[in-house]
Amino acid sequence: MQAKTCVYIGDELASYGFGHEHPFGPDRLGAFWAQACDTGLAGRVTKCIPVSAGRESLERFHTREYVDRVIAQSATGEGYLDCGDTPAFPGVYESACYVVGSVLDAIVRLLADEYLHAFVPIAGLHHARRDSAAGFCVFNDCGIAIETLRAVHGLRRIAYVDIDAHHGDGVFYAFEEDPDLIFADLHEDGQYLYPGTGAVAESGRDGARGTKLNIPMPPGADDAAFFAAWERAEAFIAAHRPEFILFQCGADSIAGDPITHLCYTPAAHRHATVRLCQLAEQCCHGRVLAMGGGGYNRRNLALAWTAVLGALEGNG
Ligand SMILES: [Zn+2]
C-alpha cells in the first residue's frame, strides 16, 4: 500500500548540529530514526533524501546581508551567528540549506498529492529572525516555508502550530502584522524560559489582531494541562480554515528535557498530530507538514517524534 507520509532522513540533515557536547548535537536525527526502525514504523513510511535550498529561497524570508554573513562564517567556522547562543561551524551554511530545502521539497510533494503528510525531523528552527540567527536556529525554515507557499505556490492563509517548549518568536514577530498567518503556540511561560515572549496579550498587531494565539503553560504542566489547552488551539485554527498546516512538534516539552520545565509525555505529541490531521481533512485536503523542532533529551525526542510520525501515517 502506498505510504501516506514521507520523512526526510540523511547525513546532510543530521549534520545540522553544534558538536557532540552540545544539546543540539548531530546525533539527534539518528536517535529518532533508530526508534522508528525498532518499532517497524520506518518500513511503513517513505524515506526521502534531504534536498538543499538555493539562496533565492532563503531570501524570501532572510535579508541578503544575513545570508552573506552565514556564508562567510560557514567558511571559517568561527564566531557566533547571533549574540552568543548559535555558534558557526564549518559547513553550517550547507547544513542549514539542507534543512530549508527538505522542508520546501516536502511542500512540493504535498501540493502534488504525492503524500498527504510529511515530516522533516531536523527542521522547525523557529527562533531565527529575518536578519539574524537565534537560539540554535540559523535559517528559519518555518518562515521560509510560509513565504514560499505564497510566492511560489499561490496559497495565502497558512496555519503555523507550535508545541515546542519555547515560544516560536522568529515566526511570531515576522508575521505579527499578517492577518493570513494563523499562529497557535503552546509554550512554557516566557517568565521562566527563553526567549521570554509569547504572552496571552500578544494576539497580532493592527489588522492582524486576533489571528495569533499564544498559550503560555506553567512549568511542570502535564498532559492533562496540554489536552485542555489544545482544545482551545484547535478551535482557533479550525475557525480560520487554513489552506495549509505547518506543525512544529518540538520534543523539548516532554518531561525530563535538560533545558526546559514542561512535563508532557509523547501522548501529547500524538494527540496534537492526530487532531491536526483530522482538521486538515476538513479544510486543506489533509495536508500537514511536521517539523521536528527542539528536544534535547535523546530518548524523549525519539519517542515524541516517533509518535508524531506514527500519527501522521495513521498508526497513532
Ligand atoms: Zn525548543
mmCIF file of C-alpha atoms and ligand atoms in Angstrom:
data_model
loop_
_atom_site.group_PDB
_atom_site.id
_atom_site.type_symbol
_atom_site.label_atom_id
_atom_site.label_comp_id
_atom_site.label_asym_id
_atom_site.label_seq_id
_atom_site.Cartn_x
_atom_site.Cartn_y
_atom_site.Cartn_z
ATOM 1 C CA MET A 1 0.000 0.000 0.000
ATOM 2 C CA GLN A 2 1.218 3.491 -0.847
ATOM 3 C CA ALA A 3 2.537 5.350 2.221
ATOM 4 C CA LYS A 4 0.649 8.476 3.260
ATOM 5 C CA THR A 5 3.714 10.031 4.795
ATOM 6 C CA CYS A 6 7.248 10.850 3.725
ATOM 7 C CA VAL A 7 10.113 11.528 6.139
ATOM 8 C CA TYR A 8 13.460 13.173 5.389
ATOM 9 C CA ILE A 9 16.442 11.158 6.584
ATOM 10 C CA GLY A 10 20.116 11.521 5.685
ATOM 11 C CA ASP A 11 23.532 12.651 6.873
ATOM 12 C CA GLU A 12 23.099 16.063 5.239
ATOM 13 C CA LEU A 13 20.241 16.829 7.643
ATOM 14 C CA ALA A 14 21.883 15.188 10.654
ATOM 15 C CA SER A 15 24.914 17.413 10.114
ATOM 16 C CA TYR A 16 22.919 20.412 11.290
ATOM 17 C CA GLY A 17 24.244 20.309 14.867
ATOM 18 C CA PHE A 18 26.673 22.195 17.044
ATOM 19 C CA GLY A 19 29.021 19.406 18.115
ATOM 20 C CA HIS A 20 28.669 16.246 20.180
ATOM 21 C CA GLU A 21 28.822 18.059 23.527
ATOM 22 C CA HIS A 22 26.045 20.452 22.508
ATOM 23 C CA PRO A 23 22.333 19.881 23.345
ATOM 24 C CA PHE A 24 21.589 20.397 19.614
ATOM 25 C CA GLY A 25 24.127 17.789 18.505
ATOM 26 C CA PRO A 26 24.379 15.919 15.205
ATOM 27 C CA ASP A 27 23.177 12.670 16.847
ATOM 28 C CA ARG A 28 19.543 13.793 17.148
ATOM 29 C CA LEU A 29 18.344 12.500 13.788
ATOM 30 C CA GLY A 30 19.951 9.097 14.346
ATOM 31 C CA ALA A 31 18.365 8.770 17.793
ATOM 32 C CA PHE A 32 14.932 9.304 16.271
ATOM 33 C CA TRP A 33 15.426 7.071 13.260
ATOM 34 C CA ALA A 34 16.743 4.170 15.362
ATOM 35 C CA GLN A 35 13.495 4.278 17.328
ATOM 36 C CA ALA A 36 11.379 4.492 14.166
ATOM 37 C CA CYS A 37 13.239 1.449 12.814
ATOM 38 C CA ASP A 38 12.878 -0.505 16.086
ATOM 39 C CA THR A 39 9.121 -0.048 16.088
ATOM 40 C CA GLY A 40 8.767 -1.043 12.430
ATOM 41 C CA LEU A 41 7.342 2.355 11.572
ATOM 42 C CA ALA A 42 10.291 3.228 9.326
ATOM 43 C CA GLY A 43 9.222 0.485 6.926
ATOM 44 C CA ARG A 44 5.693 1.851 6.576
ATOM 45 C CA VAL A 45 6.564 5.400 5.507
ATOM 46 C CA THR A 46 8.594 6.626 2.531
ATOM 47 C CA LYS A 47 12.109 7.810 3.236
ATOM 48 C CA CYS A 48 13.141 10.886 1.242
ATOM 49 C CA ILE A 49 16.673 12.124 0.654
ATOM 50 C CA PRO A 50 17.425 15.604 2.040
ATOM 51 C CA VAL A 51 17.399 18.382 -0.547
ATOM 52 C CA SER A 52 19.399 21.611 -0.456
ATOM 53 C CA ALA A 53 17.860 25.072 -0.906
ATOM 54 C CA GLY A 54 19.336 27.835 -3.045
ATOM 55 C CA ARG A 55 19.833 31.300 -1.624
ATOM 56 C CA GLU A 56 16.881 32.706 -3.571
ATOM 57 C CA SER A 57 14.677 30.559 -1.330
ATOM 58 C CA LEU A 58 16.437 31.785 1.823
ATOM 59 C CA GLU A 59 15.967 35.390 0.733
ATOM 60 C CA ARG A 60 12.190 35.016 0.583
ATOM 61 C CA PHE A 61 12.475 35.398 4.363
ATOM 62 C CA HIS A 62 16.021 36.431 5.298
ATOM 63 C CA THR A 63 17.950 39.557 4.363
ATOM 64 C CA ARG A 64 20.714 39.343 1.772
ATOM 65 C CA GLU A 65 23.192 40.718 4.320
ATOM 66 C CA TYR A 66 22.404 37.982 6.832
ATOM 67 C CA VAL A 67 22.749 35.210 4.219
ATOM 68 C CA ASP A 68 26.133 36.705 3.210
ATOM 69 C CA ARG A 69 27.207 36.650 6.852
ATOM 70 C CA VAL A 70 26.272 32.970 7.300
ATOM 71 C CA ILE A 71 28.194 32.048 4.130
ATOM 72 C CA ALA A 72 31.270 33.922 5.343
ATOM 73 C CA GLN A 73 31.214 32.414 8.852
ATOM 74 C CA SER A 74 30.488 28.952 7.454
ATOM 75 C CA ALA A 75 33.798 29.136 5.589
ATOM 76 C CA THR A 76 35.802 29.939 8.730
ATOM 77 C CA GLY A 77 33.622 28.105 11.256
ATOM 78 C CA GLU A 78 34.342 30.874 13.731
ATOM 79 C CA GLY A 79 32.290 33.204 15.885
ATOM 80 C CA TYR A 80 28.582 33.351 16.601
ATOM 81 C CA LEU A 81 25.703 33.969 14.215
ATOM 82 C CA ASP A 82 23.815 35.876 16.927
ATOM 83 C CA CYS A 83 24.676 37.383 20.298
ATOM 84 C CA GLY A 84 26.193 34.181 21.697
ATOM 85 C CA ASP A 85 23.696 31.286 21.504
ATOM 86 C CA THR A 86 24.262 29.993 17.983
ATOM 87 C CA PRO A 87 27.879 29.239 17.041
ATOM 88 C CA ALA A 88 29.092 28.992 13.470
ATOM 89 C CA PHE A 89 30.768 25.722 12.439
ATOM 90 C CA PRO A 90 32.475 24.775 9.188
ATOM 91 C CA GLY A 91 29.730 23.977 6.690
ATOM 92 C CA VAL A 92 26.906 25.462 8.769
ATOM 93 C CA TYR A 93 25.563 27.217 5.652
ATOM 94 C CA GLU A 94 25.342 23.976 3.674
ATOM 95 C CA SER A 95 23.748 22.093 6.593
ATOM 96 C CA ALA A 96 21.186 24.837 7.169
ATOM 97 C CA CYS A 97 20.380 24.853 3.433
ATOM 98 C CA TYR A 98 19.509 21.143 3.671
ATOM 99 C CA VAL A 99 17.068 21.874 6.496
ATOM 100 C CA VAL A 100 15.310 24.523 4.412
ATOM 101 C CA GLY A 101 15.476 22.589 1.146
ATOM 102 C CA SER A 102 13.962 19.475 2.683
ATOM 103 C CA VAL A 103 11.027 21.470 4.031
ATOM 104 C CA LEU A 104 10.488 23.106 0.635
ATOM 105 C CA ASP A 105 10.727 19.734 -1.115
ATOM 106 C CA ALA A 106 8.108 18.370 1.266
ATOM 107 C CA ILE A 107 5.787 21.237 0.335
ATOM 108 C CA VAL A 108 6.118 20.404 -3.365
ATOM 109 C CA ARG A 109 5.339 16.741 -2.715
ATOM 110 C CA LEU A 110 2.274 17.527 -0.589
ATOM 111 C CA LEU A 111 0.872 20.019 -3.072
ATOM 112 C CA ALA A 112 1.411 17.484 -5.882
ATOM 113 C CA ASP A 113 -0.626 14.951 -3.824
ATOM 114 C CA GLU A 114 2.356 12.623 -3.757
ATOM 115 C CA TYR A 115 1.908 12.321 0.019
ATOM 116 C CA LEU A 116 -0.692 13.586 2.445
ATOM 117 C CA HIS A 117 1.756 14.270 5.275
ATOM 118 C CA ALA A 118 5.471 14.918 5.599
ATOM 119 C CA PHE A 119 7.929 15.033 8.479
ATOM 120 C CA VAL A 120 11.296 16.786 8.462
ATOM 121 C CA PRO A 121 12.849 15.873 11.834
ATOM 122 C CA ILE A 122 15.728 18.355 11.742
ATOM 123 C CA ALA A 123 13.705 21.492 10.983
ATOM 124 C CA GLY A 124 11.305 23.857 12.703
ATOM 125 C CA LEU A 125 14.060 26.355 13.513
ATOM 126 C CA HIS A 126 11.544 28.862 14.773
ATOM 127 C CA HIS A 127 13.775 31.377 16.568
ATOM 128 C CA ALA A 128 15.795 32.702 13.604
ATOM 129 C CA ARG A 129 14.958 36.278 12.627
ATOM 130 C CA ARG A 130 14.970 37.769 9.167
ATOM 131 C CA ASP A 131 18.374 39.324 9.836
ATOM 132 C CA SER A 132 19.920 37.056 12.484
ATOM 133 C CA ALA A 133 20.271 33.580 13.925
ATOM 134 C CA ALA A 134 18.824 32.916 17.394
ATOM 135 C CA GLY A 135 18.521 30.014 19.830
ATOM 136 C CA PHE A 136 20.349 27.324 17.754
ATOM 137 C CA CYS A 137 18.373 28.383 14.657
ATOM 138 C CA VAL A 138 20.340 29.613 11.627
ATOM 139 C CA PHE A 139 17.681 29.818 8.888
ATOM 140 C CA ASN A 140 14.009 29.922 9.794
ATOM 141 C CA ASP A 141 12.651 27.113 7.626
ATOM 142 C CA CYS A 142 9.158 27.781 9.012
ATOM 143 C CA GLY A 143 9.195 31.403 7.852
ATOM 144 C CA ILE A 144 10.743 30.454 4.506
ATOM 145 C CA ALA A 145 8.028 27.799 4.088
ATOM 146 C CA ILE A 146 5.304 30.394 4.681
ATOM 147 C CA GLU A 147 6.825 32.858 2.210
ATOM 148 C CA THR A 148 7.327 30.075 -0.357
ATOM 149 C CA LEU A 149 3.777 28.715 -0.030
ATOM 150 C CA ARG A 150 2.643 32.194 -1.003
ATOM 151 C CA ALA A 151 5.226 33.359 -3.558
ATOM 152 C CA VAL A 152 5.681 30.075 -5.404
ATOM 153 C CA HIS A 153 2.530 28.068 -4.753
ATOM 154 C CA GLY A 154 -0.120 30.789 -4.587
ATOM 155 C CA LEU A 155 -1.573 29.900 -1.177
ATOM 156 C CA ARG A 156 -2.388 32.660 1.275
ATOM 157 C CA ARG A 157 -3.936 31.581 4.580
ATOM 158 C CA ILE A 158 -1.497 29.341 6.388
ATOM 159 C CA ALA A 159 -1.641 27.902 9.900
ATOM 160 C CA TYR A 160 1.532 27.611 11.946
ATOM 161 C CA VAL A 161 1.072 25.426 15.034
ATOM 162 C CA ASP A 162 3.895 25.071 17.565
ATOM 163 C CA ILE A 163 4.058 22.811 20.661
ATOM 164 C CA ASP A 164 7.823 23.186 21.281
ATOM 165 C CA ALA A 165 8.580 24.270 24.864
ATOM 166 C CA HIS A 166 9.966 27.544 23.541
ATOM 167 C CA HIS A 167 7.836 30.281 22.001
ATOM 168 C CA GLY A 168 8.162 30.481 18.207
ATOM 169 C CA ASP A 169 9.247 34.109 18.364
ATOM 170 C CA GLY A 170 11.021 34.159 14.994
ATOM 171 C CA VAL A 171 7.780 33.202 13.259
ATOM 172 C CA PHE A 172 5.510 35.260 15.511
ATOM 173 C CA TYR A 173 7.274 38.607 15.110
ATOM 174 C CA ALA A 174 7.923 38.157 11.387
ATOM 175 C CA PHE A 175 4.182 37.745 10.777
ATOM 176 C CA GLU A 176 2.733 39.722 13.678
ATOM 177 C CA GLU A 177 1.009 42.151 11.296
ATOM 178 C CA ASP A 178 -0.030 39.496 8.777
ATOM 179 C CA PRO A 179 -3.734 38.610 9.089
ATOM 180 C CA ASP A 180 -3.384 35.493 6.919
ATOM 181 C CA LEU A 181 -0.772 33.782 9.058
ATOM 182 C CA ILE A 182 -2.775 31.879 11.639
ATOM 183 C CA PHE A 183 -0.472 31.269 14.584
ATOM 184 C CA ALA A 184 -1.136 28.967 17.552
ATOM 185 C CA ASP A 185 1.672 28.321 20.018
ATOM 186 C CA LEU A 186 1.608 26.397 23.314
ATOM 187 C CA HIS A 187 4.890 27.011 25.119
ATOM 188 C CA GLU A 188 6.428 27.279 28.565
ATOM 189 C CA ASP A 189 5.619 30.671 30.062
ATOM 190 C CA GLY A 190 8.228 33.219 28.985
ATOM 191 C CA GLN A 191 8.724 34.273 32.595
ATOM 192 C CA TYR A 192 10.606 31.003 33.108
ATOM 193 C CA LEU A 193 12.147 30.147 29.742
ATOM 194 C CA TYR A 194 13.934 31.541 26.690
ATOM 195 C CA PRO A 195 13.000 33.581 24.662
ATOM 196 C CA GLY A 196 10.709 35.214 27.237
ATOM 197 C CA THR A 197 7.971 36.129 24.753
ATOM 198 C CA GLY A 198 4.538 34.744 23.838
ATOM 199 C CA ALA A 199 2.257 36.369 26.414
ATOM 200 C CA VAL A 200 -1.507 35.912 26.069
ATOM 201 C CA ALA A 201 -1.892 39.567 25.106
ATOM 202 C CA GLU A 202 0.326 39.070 22.039
ATOM 203 C CA SER A 203 -2.510 38.303 19.635
ATOM 204 C CA GLY A 204 -1.331 40.068 16.462
ATOM 205 C CA ARG A 205 -0.936 43.714 15.539
ATOM 206 C CA ASP A 206 -3.184 46.174 13.712
ATOM 207 C CA GLY A 207 -5.294 44.373 11.099
ATOM 208 C CA ALA A 208 -3.907 41.035 12.231
ATOM 209 C CA ARG A 209 -5.263 41.333 15.763
ATOM 210 C CA GLY A 210 -6.916 38.066 16.764
ATOM 211 C CA THR A 211 -5.049 35.908 14.248
ATOM 212 C CA LYS A 212 -2.406 34.800 16.746
ATOM 213 C CA LEU A 213 -2.983 32.611 19.800
ATOM 214 C CA ASN A 214 -0.287 32.359 22.453
ATOM 215 C CA ILE A 215 -0.895 29.936 25.323
ATOM 216 C CA PRO A 216 1.845 30.118 27.988
ATOM 217 C CA MET A 217 1.987 26.939 30.075
ATOM 218 C CA PRO A 218 3.310 26.931 33.658
ATOM 219 C CA PRO A 219 6.499 24.992 34.449
ATOM 220 C CA GLY A 220 5.522 21.405 35.263
ATOM 221 C CA ALA A 221 2.432 21.430 33.029
ATOM 222 C CA ASP A 222 1.406 17.821 32.268
ATOM 223 C CA ASP A 223 -0.607 16.044 29.573
ATOM 224 C CA ALA A 224 -3.927 16.977 31.187
ATOM 225 C CA ALA A 225 -2.975 20.658 31.015
ATOM 226 C CA PHE A 226 -1.826 20.210 27.425
ATOM 227 C CA PHE A 227 -5.022 18.462 26.313
ATOM 228 C CA ALA A 228 -7.140 21.268 27.813
ATOM 229 C CA ALA A 229 -5.057 23.981 26.157
ATOM 230 C CA TRP A 230 -5.013 22.056 22.880
ATOM 231 C CA GLU A 231 -8.804 22.214 22.630
ATOM 232 C CA ARG A 232 -8.561 26.000 22.516
ATOM 233 C CA ALA A 233 -5.766 25.939 19.954
ATOM 234 C CA GLU A 234 -7.639 23.501 17.739
ATOM 235 C CA ALA A 235 -10.874 25.503 17.805
ATOM 236 C CA PHE A 236 -8.886 28.626 16.965
ATOM 237 C CA ILE A 237 -7.165 27.043 13.962
ATOM 238 C CA ALA A 238 -10.394 25.443 12.707
ATOM 239 C CA ALA A 239 -12.219 28.778 12.834
ATOM 240 C CA HIS A 240 -9.686 30.309 10.420
ATOM 241 C CA ARG A 241 -9.862 27.461 7.863
ATOM 242 C CA PRO A 242 -6.211 27.436 6.752
ATOM 243 C CA GLU A 243 -5.143 26.274 3.289
ATOM 244 C CA PHE A 244 -2.042 24.516 4.636
ATOM 245 C CA ILE A 245 -0.872 23.440 8.107
ATOM 246 C CA LEU A 246 2.715 23.697 9.333
ATOM 247 C CA PHE A 247 3.341 21.896 12.631
ATOM 248 C CA GLN A 248 6.426 22.481 14.768
ATOM 249 C CA CYS A 249 6.413 19.456 17.112
ATOM 250 C CA GLY A 250 9.401 20.212 19.351
ATOM 251 C CA ALA A 251 10.117 17.390 21.791
ATOM 252 C CA ASP A 252 11.609 19.638 24.476
ATOM 253 C CA SER A 253 8.158 19.920 26.051
ATOM 254 C CA ILE A 254 8.416 16.265 27.247
ATOM 255 C CA ALA A 255 9.236 15.671 30.956
ATOM 256 C CA GLY A 256 12.971 15.272 31.510
ATOM 257 C CA ASP A 257 14.304 17.684 28.914
ATOM 258 C CA PRO A 258 17.592 19.146 30.191
ATOM 259 C CA ILE A 259 16.808 22.777 29.324
ATOM 260 C CA THR A 260 13.030 23.219 29.847
ATOM 261 C CA HIS A 261 10.455 22.522 32.547
ATOM 262 C CA LEU A 262 7.309 21.174 30.899
ATOM 263 C CA CYS A 263 6.156 17.646 31.735
ATOM 264 C CA TYR A 264 4.175 16.273 28.816
ATOM 265 C CA THR A 265 4.539 12.707 27.574
ATOM 266 C CA PRO A 266 4.717 11.708 23.883
ATOM 267 C CA ALA A 267 0.931 11.210 24.115
ATOM 268 C CA ALA A 268 0.656 14.996 23.823
ATOM 269 C CA HIS A 269 2.547 14.960 20.532
ATOM 270 C CA ARG A 270 0.486 12.029 19.252
ATOM 271 C CA HIS A 271 -2.773 13.751 20.209
ATOM 272 C CA ALA A 272 -1.866 17.049 18.537
ATOM 273 C CA THR A 273 -0.797 15.250 15.359
ATOM 274 C CA VAL A 274 -3.940 13.111 15.127
ATOM 275 C CA ARG A 275 -6.166 16.114 15.669
ATOM 276 C CA LEU A 276 -4.295 18.319 13.194
ATOM 277 C CA CYS A 277 -4.583 15.610 10.539
ATOM 278 C CA GLN A 278 -8.343 15.409 11.157
ATOM 279 C CA LEU A 279 -8.624 19.169 10.943
ATOM 280 C CA ALA A 280 -6.583 19.243 7.734
ATOM 281 C CA GLU A 281 -9.018 16.739 6.185
ATOM 282 C CA GLN A 282 -11.785 19.274 6.702
ATOM 283 C CA CYS A 283 -10.065 22.393 5.420
ATOM 284 C CA CYS A 284 -6.910 21.766 3.389
ATOM 285 C CA HIS A 285 -7.024 18.410 1.583
ATOM 286 C CA GLY A 286 -5.426 16.744 4.596
ATOM 287 C CA ARG A 287 -2.052 18.424 4.118
ATOM 288 C CA VAL A 288 0.145 18.610 7.220
ATOM 289 C CA LEU A 289 3.872 19.277 7.203
ATOM 290 C CA ALA A 290 5.541 18.495 10.540
ATOM 291 C CA MET A 291 8.959 19.836 11.552
ATOM 292 C CA GLY A 292 10.879 18.321 14.473
ATOM 293 C CA GLY A 293 11.893 21.483 16.335
ATOM 294 C CA GLY A 294 13.717 21.242 19.669
ATOM 295 C CA GLY A 295 14.209 18.327 22.028
ATOM 296 C CA TYR A 296 17.462 17.750 23.872
ATOM 297 C CA ASN A 297 16.816 14.505 25.755
ATOM 298 C CA ARG A 298 17.566 11.931 23.058
ATOM 299 C CA ARG A 299 15.124 9.307 24.339
ATOM 300 C CA ASN A 300 12.353 11.891 24.580
ATOM 301 C CA LEU A 301 12.845 13.157 21.068
ATOM 302 C CA ALA A 302 12.985 9.586 19.719
ATOM 303 C CA LEU A 303 9.675 8.711 21.401
ATOM 304 C CA ALA A 304 7.905 12.006 20.678
ATOM 305 C CA TRP A 305 8.887 12.189 17.010
ATOM 306 C CA THR A 306 8.059 8.507 16.510
ATOM 307 C CA ALA A 307 4.630 9.248 17.998
ATOM 308 C CA VAL A 308 4.237 12.117 15.526
ATOM 309 C CA LEU A 309 5.329 10.009 12.566
ATOM 310 C CA GLY A 310 3.056 7.144 13.627
ATOM 311 C CA ALA A 311 0.102 9.500 13.912
ATOM 312 C CA LEU A 312 0.847 11.046 10.518
ATOM 313 C CA GLU A 313 0.857 7.613 8.914
ATOM 314 C CA GLY A 314 -2.340 6.682 10.742
ATOM 315 C CA ASN A 315 -0.851 4.204 13.139
ATOM 316 C CA GLY A 316 -1.004 6.576 16.074
HETATM 317 ZN ZN ZN B 1 12.522 24.459 21.965
#
